[in-house]
Backbone as numpy.savetxt, mean C-alpha at the origin, in Angstrom:
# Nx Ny Nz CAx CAy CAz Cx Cy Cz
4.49 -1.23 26.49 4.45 -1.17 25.03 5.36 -0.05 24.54
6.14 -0.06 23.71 6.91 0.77 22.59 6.17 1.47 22.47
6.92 2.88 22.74 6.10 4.26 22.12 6.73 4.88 20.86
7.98 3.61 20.42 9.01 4.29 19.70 8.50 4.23 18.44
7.03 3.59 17.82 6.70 3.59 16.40 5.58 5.38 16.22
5.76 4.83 15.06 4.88 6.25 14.54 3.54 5.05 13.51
2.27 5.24 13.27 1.47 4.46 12.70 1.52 5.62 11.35
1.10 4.78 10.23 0.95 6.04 8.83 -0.31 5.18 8.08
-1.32 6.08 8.21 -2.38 5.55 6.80 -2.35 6.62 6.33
-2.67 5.99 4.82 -3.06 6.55 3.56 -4.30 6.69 3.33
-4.88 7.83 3.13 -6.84 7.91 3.18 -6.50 8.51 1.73
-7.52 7.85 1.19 -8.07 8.17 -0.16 -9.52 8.22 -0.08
-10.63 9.53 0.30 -12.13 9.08 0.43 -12.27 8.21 1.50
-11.32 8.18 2.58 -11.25 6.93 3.83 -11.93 7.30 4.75
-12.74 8.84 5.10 -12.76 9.09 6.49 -13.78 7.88 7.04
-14.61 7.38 6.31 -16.51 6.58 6.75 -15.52 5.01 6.97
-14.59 4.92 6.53 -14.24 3.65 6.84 -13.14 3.80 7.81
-12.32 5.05 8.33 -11.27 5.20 9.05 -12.56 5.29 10.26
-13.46 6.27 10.27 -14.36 6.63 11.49 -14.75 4.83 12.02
-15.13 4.33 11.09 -15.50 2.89 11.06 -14.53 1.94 12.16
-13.83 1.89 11.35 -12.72 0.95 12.23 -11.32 1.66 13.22
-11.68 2.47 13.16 -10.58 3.29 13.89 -10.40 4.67 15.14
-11.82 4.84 14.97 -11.89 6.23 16.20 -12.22 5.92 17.22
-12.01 4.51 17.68 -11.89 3.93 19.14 -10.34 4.35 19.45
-10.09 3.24 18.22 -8.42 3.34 18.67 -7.52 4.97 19.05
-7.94 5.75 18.11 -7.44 7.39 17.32 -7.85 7.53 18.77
-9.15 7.78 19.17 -9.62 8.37 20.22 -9.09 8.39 21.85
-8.34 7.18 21.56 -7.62 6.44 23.09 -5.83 6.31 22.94
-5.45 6.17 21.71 -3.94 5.67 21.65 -2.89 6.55 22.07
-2.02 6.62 22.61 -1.00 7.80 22.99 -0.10 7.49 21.82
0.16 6.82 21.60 0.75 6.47 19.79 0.77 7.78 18.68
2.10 7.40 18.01 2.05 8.96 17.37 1.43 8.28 15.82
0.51 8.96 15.37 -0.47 8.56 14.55 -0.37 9.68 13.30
-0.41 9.36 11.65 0.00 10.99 10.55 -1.04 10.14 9.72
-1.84 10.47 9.24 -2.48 10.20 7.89 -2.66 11.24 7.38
-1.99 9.94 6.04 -2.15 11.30 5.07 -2.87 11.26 3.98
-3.84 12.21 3.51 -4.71 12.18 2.40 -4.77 12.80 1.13
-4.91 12.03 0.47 -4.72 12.00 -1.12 -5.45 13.16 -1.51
-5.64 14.33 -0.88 -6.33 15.21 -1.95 -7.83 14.67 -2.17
-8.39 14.02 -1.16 -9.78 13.42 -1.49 -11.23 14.42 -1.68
-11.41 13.80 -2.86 -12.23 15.06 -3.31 -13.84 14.94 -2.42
-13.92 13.88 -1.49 -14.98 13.87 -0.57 -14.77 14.53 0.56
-13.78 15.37 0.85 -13.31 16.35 2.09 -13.32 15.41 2.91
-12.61 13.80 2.83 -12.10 12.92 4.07 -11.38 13.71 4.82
-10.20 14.88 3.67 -9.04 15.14 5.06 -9.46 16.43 5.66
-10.55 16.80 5.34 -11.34 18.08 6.36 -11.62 17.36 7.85
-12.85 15.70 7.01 -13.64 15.93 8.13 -12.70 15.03 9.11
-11.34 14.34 8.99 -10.61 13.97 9.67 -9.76 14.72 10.89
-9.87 15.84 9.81 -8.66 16.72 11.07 -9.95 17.38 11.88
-11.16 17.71 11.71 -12.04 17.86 12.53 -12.24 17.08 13.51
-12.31 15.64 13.11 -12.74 14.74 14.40 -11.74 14.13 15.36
-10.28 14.57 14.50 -9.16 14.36 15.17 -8.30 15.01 15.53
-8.68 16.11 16.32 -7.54 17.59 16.38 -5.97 16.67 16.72
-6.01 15.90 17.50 -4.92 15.33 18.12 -3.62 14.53 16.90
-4.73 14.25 16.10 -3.66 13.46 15.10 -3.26 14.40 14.18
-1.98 13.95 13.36 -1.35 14.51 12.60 -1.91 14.28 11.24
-2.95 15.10 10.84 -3.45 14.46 9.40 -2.99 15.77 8.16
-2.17 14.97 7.68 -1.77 15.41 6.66 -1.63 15.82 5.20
-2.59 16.77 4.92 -3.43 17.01 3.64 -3.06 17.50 2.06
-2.24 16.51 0.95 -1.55 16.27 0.51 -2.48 17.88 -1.03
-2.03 18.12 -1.90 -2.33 19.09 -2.47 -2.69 18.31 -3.46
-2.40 17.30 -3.74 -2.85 16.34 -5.04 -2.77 15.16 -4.48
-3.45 14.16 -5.46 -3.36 12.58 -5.38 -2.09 11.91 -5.73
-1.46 11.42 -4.36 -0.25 10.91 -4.80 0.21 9.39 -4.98
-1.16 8.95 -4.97 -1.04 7.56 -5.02 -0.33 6.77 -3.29
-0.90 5.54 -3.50 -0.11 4.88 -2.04 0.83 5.04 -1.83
1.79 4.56 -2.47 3.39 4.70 -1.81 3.96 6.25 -1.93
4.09 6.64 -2.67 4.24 8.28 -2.73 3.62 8.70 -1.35
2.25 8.82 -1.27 1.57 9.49 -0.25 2.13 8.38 1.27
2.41 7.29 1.41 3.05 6.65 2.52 4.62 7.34 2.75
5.60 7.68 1.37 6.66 8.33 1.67 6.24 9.79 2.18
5.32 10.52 1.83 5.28 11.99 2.95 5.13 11.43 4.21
4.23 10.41 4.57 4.18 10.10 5.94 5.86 9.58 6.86
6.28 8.76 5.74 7.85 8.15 6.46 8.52 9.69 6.75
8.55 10.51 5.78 9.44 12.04 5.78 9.44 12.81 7.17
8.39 12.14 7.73 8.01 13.13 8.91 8.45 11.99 10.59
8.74 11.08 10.15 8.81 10.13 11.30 10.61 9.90 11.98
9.92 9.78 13.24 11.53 9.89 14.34 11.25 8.63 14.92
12.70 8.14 15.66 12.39 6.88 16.52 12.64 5.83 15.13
12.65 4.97 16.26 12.98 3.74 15.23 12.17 2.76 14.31
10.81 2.55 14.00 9.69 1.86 13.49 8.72 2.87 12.50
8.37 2.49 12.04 7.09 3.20 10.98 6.30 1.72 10.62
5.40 1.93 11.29 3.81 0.69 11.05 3.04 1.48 10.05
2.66 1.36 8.73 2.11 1.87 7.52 1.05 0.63 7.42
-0.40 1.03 7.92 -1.34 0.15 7.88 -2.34 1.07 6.37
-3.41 0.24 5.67 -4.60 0.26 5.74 -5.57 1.28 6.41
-6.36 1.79 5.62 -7.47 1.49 6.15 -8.75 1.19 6.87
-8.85 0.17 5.86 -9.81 -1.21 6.45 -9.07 -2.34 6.79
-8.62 -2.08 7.83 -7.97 -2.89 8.95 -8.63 -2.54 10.66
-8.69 -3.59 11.08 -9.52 -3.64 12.19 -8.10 -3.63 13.04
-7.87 -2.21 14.02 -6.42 -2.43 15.04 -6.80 -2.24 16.30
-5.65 -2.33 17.05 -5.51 -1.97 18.43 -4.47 -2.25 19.02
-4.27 -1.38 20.23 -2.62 -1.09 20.67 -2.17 -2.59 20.91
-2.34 -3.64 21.50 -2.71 -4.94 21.76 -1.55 -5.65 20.34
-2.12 -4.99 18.87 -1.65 -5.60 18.04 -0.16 -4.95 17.69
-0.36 -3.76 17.60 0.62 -3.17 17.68 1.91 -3.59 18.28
1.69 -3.53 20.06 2.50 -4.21 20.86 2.81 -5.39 20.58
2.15 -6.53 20.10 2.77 -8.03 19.59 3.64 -7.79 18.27
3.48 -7.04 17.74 4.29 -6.69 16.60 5.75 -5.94 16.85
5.86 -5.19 17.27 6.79 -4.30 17.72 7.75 -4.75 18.70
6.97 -5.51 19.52 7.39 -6.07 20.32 8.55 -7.59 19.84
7.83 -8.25 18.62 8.80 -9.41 18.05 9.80 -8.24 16.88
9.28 -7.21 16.32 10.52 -6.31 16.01 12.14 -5.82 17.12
11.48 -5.71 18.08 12.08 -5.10 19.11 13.41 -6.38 19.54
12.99 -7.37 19.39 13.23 -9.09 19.86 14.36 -9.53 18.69
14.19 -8.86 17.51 14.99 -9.47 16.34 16.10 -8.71 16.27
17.58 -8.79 16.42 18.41 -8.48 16.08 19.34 -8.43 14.79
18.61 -9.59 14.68 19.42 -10.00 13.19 19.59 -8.66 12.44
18.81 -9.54 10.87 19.10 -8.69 9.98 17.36 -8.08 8.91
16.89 -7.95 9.68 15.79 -8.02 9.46 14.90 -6.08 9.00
14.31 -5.71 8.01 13.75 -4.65 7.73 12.31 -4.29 8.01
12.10 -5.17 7.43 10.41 -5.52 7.29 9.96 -6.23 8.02
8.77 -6.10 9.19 7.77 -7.13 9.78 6.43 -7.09 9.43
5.97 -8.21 9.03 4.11 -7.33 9.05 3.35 -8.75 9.36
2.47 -8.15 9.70 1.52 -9.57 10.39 0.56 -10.26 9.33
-0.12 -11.15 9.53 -0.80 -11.63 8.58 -2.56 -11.17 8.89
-3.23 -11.21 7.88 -4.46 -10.15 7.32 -5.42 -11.59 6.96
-4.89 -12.88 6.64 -6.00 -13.47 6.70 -6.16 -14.71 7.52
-7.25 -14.54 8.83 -7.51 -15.43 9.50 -6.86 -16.78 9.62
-6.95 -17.56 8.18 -6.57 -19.09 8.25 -4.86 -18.79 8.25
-4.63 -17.99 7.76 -2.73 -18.17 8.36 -2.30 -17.41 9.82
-3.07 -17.51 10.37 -3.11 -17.35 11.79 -3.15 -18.67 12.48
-1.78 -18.21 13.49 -1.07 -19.92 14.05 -0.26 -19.18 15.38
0.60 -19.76 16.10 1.66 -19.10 16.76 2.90 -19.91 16.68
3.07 -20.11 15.31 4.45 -20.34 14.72 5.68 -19.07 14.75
6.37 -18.89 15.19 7.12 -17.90 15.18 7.69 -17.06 13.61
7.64 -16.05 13.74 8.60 -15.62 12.44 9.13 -15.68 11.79
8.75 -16.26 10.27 9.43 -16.99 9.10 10.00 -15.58 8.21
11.19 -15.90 7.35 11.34 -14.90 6.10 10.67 -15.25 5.29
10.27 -14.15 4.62 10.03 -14.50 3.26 10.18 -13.61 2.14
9.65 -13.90 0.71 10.29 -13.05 -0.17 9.30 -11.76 -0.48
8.43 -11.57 0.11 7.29 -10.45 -0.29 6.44 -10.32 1.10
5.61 -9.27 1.39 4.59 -9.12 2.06 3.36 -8.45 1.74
2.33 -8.44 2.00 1.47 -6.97 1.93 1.82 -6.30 2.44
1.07 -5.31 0.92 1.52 -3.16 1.60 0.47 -3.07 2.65
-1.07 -4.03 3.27 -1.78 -3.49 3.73 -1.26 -3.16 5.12
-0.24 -3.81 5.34 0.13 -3.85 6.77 1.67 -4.08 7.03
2.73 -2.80 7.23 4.10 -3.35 7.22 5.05 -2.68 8.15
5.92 -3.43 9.16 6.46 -2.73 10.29 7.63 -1.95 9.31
8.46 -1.14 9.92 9.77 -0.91 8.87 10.97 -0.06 10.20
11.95 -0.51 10.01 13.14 -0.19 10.80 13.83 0.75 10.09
13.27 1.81 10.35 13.52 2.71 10.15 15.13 3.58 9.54
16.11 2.48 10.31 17.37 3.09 9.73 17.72 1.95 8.98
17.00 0.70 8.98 17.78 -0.08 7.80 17.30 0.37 6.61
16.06 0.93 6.65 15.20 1.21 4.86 15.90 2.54 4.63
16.82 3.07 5.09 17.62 4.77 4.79 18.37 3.63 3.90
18.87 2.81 4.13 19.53 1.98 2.90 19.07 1.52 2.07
17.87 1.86 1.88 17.17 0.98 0.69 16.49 2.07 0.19
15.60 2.73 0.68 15.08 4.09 0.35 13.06 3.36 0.73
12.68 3.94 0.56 11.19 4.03 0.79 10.48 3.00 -0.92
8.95 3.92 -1.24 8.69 3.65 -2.28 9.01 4.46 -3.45
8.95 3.46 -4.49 9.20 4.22 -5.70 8.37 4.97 -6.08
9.15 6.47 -6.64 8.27 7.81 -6.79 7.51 7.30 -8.09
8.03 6.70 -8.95 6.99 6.17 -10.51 6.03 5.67 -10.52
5.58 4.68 -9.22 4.21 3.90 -9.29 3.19 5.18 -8.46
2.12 4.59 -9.19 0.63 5.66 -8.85 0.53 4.63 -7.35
-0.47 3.50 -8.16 -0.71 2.48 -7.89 -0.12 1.20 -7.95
-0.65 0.29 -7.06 0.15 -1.12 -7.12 1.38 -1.76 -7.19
1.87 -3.00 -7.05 3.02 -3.56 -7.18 4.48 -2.38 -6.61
3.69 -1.88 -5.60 4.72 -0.55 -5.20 5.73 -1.74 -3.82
4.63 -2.64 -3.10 5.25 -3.12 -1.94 6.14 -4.19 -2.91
5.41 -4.68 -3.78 6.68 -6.09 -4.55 7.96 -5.54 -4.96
8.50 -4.33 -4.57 9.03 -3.06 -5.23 9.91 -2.97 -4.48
9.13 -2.69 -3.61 10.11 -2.68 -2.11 11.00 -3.56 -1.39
9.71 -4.75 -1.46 10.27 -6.07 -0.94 11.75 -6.49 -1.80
11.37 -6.60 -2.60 12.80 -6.86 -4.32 13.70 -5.94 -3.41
13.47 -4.83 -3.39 15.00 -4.16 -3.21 15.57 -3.93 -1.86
14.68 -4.53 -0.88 15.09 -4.50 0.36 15.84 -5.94 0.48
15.28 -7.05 -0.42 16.14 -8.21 -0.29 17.52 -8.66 -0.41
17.39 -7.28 -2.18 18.29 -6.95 -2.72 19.59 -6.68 -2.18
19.04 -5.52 -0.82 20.14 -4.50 0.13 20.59 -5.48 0.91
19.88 -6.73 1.04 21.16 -7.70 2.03 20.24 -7.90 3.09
18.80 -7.74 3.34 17.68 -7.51 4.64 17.04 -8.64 4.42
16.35 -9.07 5.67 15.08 -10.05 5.38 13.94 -9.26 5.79
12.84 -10.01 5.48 11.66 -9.85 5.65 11.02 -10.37 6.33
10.09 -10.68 7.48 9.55 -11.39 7.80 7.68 -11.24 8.49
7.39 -12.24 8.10 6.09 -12.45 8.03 5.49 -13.37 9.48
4.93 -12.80 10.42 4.66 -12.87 11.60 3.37 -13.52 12.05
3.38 -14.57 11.76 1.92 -15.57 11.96 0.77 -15.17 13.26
1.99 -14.98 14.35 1.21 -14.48 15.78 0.12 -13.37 15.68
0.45 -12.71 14.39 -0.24 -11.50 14.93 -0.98 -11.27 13.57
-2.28 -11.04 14.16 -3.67 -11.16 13.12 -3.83 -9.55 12.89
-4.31 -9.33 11.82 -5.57 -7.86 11.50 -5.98 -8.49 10.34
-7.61 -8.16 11.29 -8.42 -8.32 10.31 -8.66 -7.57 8.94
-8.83 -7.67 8.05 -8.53 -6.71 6.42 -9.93 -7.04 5.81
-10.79 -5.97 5.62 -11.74 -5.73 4.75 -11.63 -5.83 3.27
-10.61 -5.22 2.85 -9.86 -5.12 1.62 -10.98 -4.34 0.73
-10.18 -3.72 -0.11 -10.78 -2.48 -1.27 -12.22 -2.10 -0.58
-12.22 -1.31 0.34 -13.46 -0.47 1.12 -12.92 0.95 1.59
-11.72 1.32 0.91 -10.92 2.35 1.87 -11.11 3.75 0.67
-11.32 3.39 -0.52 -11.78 4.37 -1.30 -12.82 4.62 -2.00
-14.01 3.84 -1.90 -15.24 4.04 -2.41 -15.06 3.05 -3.91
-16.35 3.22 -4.44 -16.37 2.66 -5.62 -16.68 3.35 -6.73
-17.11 3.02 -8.29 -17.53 3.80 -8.92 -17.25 3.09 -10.12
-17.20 3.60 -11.53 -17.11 3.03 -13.06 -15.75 3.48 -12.86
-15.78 4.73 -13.06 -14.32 5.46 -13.77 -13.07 4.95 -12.65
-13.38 4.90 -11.11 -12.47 4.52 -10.29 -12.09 3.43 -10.29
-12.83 2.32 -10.96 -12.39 0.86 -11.08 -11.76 0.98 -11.90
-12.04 1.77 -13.72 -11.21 1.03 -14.72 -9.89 2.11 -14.25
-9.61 3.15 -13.70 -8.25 4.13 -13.60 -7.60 2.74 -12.71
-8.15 2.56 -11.48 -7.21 1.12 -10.48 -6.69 -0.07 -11.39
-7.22 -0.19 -12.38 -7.30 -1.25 -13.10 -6.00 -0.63 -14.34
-6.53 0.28 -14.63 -5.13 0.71 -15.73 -3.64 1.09 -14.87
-3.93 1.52 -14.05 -2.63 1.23 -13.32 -2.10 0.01 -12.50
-2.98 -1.03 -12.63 -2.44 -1.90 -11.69 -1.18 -2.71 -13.31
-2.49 -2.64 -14.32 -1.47 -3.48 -15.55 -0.47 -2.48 -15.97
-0.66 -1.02 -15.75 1.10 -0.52 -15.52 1.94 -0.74 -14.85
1.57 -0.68 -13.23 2.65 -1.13 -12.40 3.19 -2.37 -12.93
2.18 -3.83 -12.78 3.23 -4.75 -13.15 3.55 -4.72 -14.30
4.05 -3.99 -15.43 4.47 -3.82 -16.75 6.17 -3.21 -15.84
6.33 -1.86 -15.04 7.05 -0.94 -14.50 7.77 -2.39 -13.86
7.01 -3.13 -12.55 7.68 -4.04 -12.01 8.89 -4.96 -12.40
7.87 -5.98 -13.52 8.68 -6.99 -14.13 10.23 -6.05 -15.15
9.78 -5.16 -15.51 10.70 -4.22 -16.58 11.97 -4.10 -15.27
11.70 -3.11 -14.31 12.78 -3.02 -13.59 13.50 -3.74 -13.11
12.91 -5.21 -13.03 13.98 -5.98 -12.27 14.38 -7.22 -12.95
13.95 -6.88 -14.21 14.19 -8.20 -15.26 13.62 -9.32 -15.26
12.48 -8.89 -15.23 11.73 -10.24 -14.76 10.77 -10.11 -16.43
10.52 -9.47 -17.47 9.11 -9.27 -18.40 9.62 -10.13 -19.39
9.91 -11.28 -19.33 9.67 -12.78 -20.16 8.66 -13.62 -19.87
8.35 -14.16 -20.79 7.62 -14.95 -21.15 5.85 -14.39 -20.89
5.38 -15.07 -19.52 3.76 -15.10 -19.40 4.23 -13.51 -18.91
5.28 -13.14 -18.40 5.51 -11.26 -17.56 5.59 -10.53 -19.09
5.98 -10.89 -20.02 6.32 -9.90 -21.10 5.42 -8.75 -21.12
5.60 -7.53 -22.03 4.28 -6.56 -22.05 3.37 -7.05 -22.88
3.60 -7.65 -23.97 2.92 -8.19 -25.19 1.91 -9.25 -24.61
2.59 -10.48 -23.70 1.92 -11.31 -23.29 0.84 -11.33 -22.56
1.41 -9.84 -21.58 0.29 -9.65 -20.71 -0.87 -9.21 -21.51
-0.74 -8.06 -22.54 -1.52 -7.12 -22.66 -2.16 -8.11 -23.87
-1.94 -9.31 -24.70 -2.64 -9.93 -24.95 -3.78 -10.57 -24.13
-3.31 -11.32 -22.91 -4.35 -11.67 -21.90 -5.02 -10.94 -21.32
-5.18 -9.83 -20.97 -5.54 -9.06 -20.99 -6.85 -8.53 -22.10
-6.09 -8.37 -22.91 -7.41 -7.80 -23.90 -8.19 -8.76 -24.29
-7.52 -10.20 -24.49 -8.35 -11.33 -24.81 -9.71 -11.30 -23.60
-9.35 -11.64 -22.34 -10.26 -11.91 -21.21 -11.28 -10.62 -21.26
-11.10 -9.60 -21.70 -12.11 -8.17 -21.32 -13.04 -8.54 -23.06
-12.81 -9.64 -24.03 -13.37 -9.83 -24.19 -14.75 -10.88 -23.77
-13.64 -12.03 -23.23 -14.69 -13.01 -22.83 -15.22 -13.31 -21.92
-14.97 -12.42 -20.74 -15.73 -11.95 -19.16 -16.86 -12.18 -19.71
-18.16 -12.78 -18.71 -19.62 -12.60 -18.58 -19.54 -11.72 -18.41
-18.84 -10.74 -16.85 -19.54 -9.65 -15.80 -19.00 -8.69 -16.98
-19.99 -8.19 -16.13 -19.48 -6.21 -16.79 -18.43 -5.43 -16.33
-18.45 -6.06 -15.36 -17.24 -5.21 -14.71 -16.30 -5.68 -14.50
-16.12 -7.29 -15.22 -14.98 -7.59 -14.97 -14.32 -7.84 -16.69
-15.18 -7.27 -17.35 -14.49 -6.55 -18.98 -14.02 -5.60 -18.49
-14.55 -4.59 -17.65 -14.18 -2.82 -17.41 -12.59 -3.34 -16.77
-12.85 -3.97 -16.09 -11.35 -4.25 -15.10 -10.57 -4.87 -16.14
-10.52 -6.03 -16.92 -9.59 -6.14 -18.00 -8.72 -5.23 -18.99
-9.88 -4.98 -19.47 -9.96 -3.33 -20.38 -8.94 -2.39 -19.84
-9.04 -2.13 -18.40 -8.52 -1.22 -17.84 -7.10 -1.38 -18.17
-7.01 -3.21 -17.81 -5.58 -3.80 -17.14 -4.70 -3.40 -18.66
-5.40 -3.84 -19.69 -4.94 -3.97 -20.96 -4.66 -2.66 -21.51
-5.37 -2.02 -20.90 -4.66 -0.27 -21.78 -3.62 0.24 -20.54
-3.79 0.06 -19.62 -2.20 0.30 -18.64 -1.30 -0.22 -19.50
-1.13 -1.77 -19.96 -0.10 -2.29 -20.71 0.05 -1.76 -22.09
-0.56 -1.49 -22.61 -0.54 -1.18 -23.63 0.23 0.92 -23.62
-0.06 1.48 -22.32 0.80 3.00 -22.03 2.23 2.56 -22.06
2.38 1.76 -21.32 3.35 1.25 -21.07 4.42 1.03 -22.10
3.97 -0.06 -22.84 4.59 -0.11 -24.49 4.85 0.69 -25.05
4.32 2.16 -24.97 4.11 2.83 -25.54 4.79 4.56 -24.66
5.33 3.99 -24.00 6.30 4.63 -22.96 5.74 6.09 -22.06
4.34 5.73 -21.95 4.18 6.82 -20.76 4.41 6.01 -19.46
4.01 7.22 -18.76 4.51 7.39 -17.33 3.58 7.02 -16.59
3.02 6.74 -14.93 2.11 6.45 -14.41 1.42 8.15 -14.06
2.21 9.18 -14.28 2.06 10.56 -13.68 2.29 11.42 -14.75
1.42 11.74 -15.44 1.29 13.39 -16.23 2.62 14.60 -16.24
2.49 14.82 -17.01 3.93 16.13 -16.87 3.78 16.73 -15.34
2.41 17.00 -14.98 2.23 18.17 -14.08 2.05 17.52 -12.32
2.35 15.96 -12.71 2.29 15.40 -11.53 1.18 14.81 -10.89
0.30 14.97 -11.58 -1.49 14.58 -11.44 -1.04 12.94 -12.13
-1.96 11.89 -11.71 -1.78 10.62 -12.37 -2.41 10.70 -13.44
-2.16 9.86 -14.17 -2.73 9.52 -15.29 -4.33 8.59 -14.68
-5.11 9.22 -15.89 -6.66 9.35 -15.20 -7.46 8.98 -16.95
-7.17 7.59 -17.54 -7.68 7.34 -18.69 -9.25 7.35 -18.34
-10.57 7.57 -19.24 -11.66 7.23 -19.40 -11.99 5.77 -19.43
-13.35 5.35 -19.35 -13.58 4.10 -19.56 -14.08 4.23 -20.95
């Protein structure tokens, strides 16, 4: 197996779900391993570097959101690969190696590999391109993305990998999406829950894609800001759930910053952190 990748998670409040699915692996891998943590105000990145003297956990001074906090992790990486998982992802060297291993295999022209996260698209069809992937799970070749650059410093949250993908396509690269190789994905268990933490995820997710469609010319029609942030406010009226007004609500005042030309990040670099 390739020793030439470096693995990077992002812990936000992750340690109960990193301890969860991962201190078999941490505990055994000779793999060079950096997580890095958001400033989690549950002392994840205390009790991490406690239970993990060996790994590189890297304890960020503020919340820098995913991709931000995934670029300190790329900043620090040698060799040719960076695997930027999740989480709540269920791994092991096993997967790693099938991955790296069809990286290792591709000559072409290829940036991006990442495996697939849900069961039923699990096949052993070989390696298709395509135009996007998930951020939960993504190989990266290390000297082709020096041409493209990492993530964008503007997004907190979200639509950071559709971001990527766009401009890595852009640079002349493919992408590809790797059927052979499964991880299992829990999905949204990696930062806890709460009122105020749903509607802040929620106001930045309807910023990012406001930031998205804007940058790459895509905010016509059903993408517009207006359009969205109509649907938006319409649905947070007519939700049954409660919490899925709070999550509308949320989506609809992201769009509505947006319009209105703030930033996803505060003068002082702290995100923007609206009330419910």
């Amino acid at each position: 197996m390739t020793s030439d990748v470096t693995i990077i998670i992002v812990s936000y409040n992750s340690a109960a779900v990193i301890l969860k699915n991962w201190k078999t692996f941490l505990d055994n891998t000779q793999l060079k391993v950096i997580i890095v943590d958001n400033s989690s105000p549950d002392q994840s990145g205390e009790l991490l570097s406690q239970t993990f003297p060996h790994v590189n956990v890297l304890r960020l001074g503020q919340n820098f959101g995913y991709g931000r906090a995934a670029n300190e992790g790329f900043a620090l990486c040698q060799g040719c690969f960076a695997l930027l998982l999740n989480p709540d992802l269920v791994i092991s060297e096993e997967v790693v190696w099938q991955l790296t291993s069809l990286a290792e295999k591709d000559f072409g022209n290829t940036a991006i590999w990442a495996p697939v996260t849900n069961e039923s698209d699990y096949s052993n069809e070989t390696p298709r391109a395509v135009a996007a992937v998930s951020g939960a799970a993504m190989l990266f070749d290390l000297e082709k993305m020096k041409n493209v650059g990492f993530f964008d410093d503007n997004i907190f949250l979200y639509s950071e990998e559709s971001d990527l993908c766009c401009r890595t396509r852009r640079a002349g690269y493919e992408i590809m999406l790797c059927p052979s190789v499964y991880l299992k994905h829990f999905g949204d268990s990696s930062s806890g829950k709460d009122l105020s933490l749903t509607f802040m995820k929620s106001w930045h997710f309807g910023w990012s894609r406001c930031y998205f469609y804007h940058k790459h010319g895509l905010d016509e029609g059903k993408h517009s800001v207006r359009s969205m942030y109509r649907n938006y406010r319409l649905k947070s009226y007519l939700s049954l759930s409660f919490m899925s007004r709070i999550d509308y609500r949320g989506k609809a005042e992201g769009v509505r910053a947006f319009m209105e030309g703030k930033g996803a990040f505060r003068h002082d670099g702290t995100p923007q952190k609206n009330q419910v």
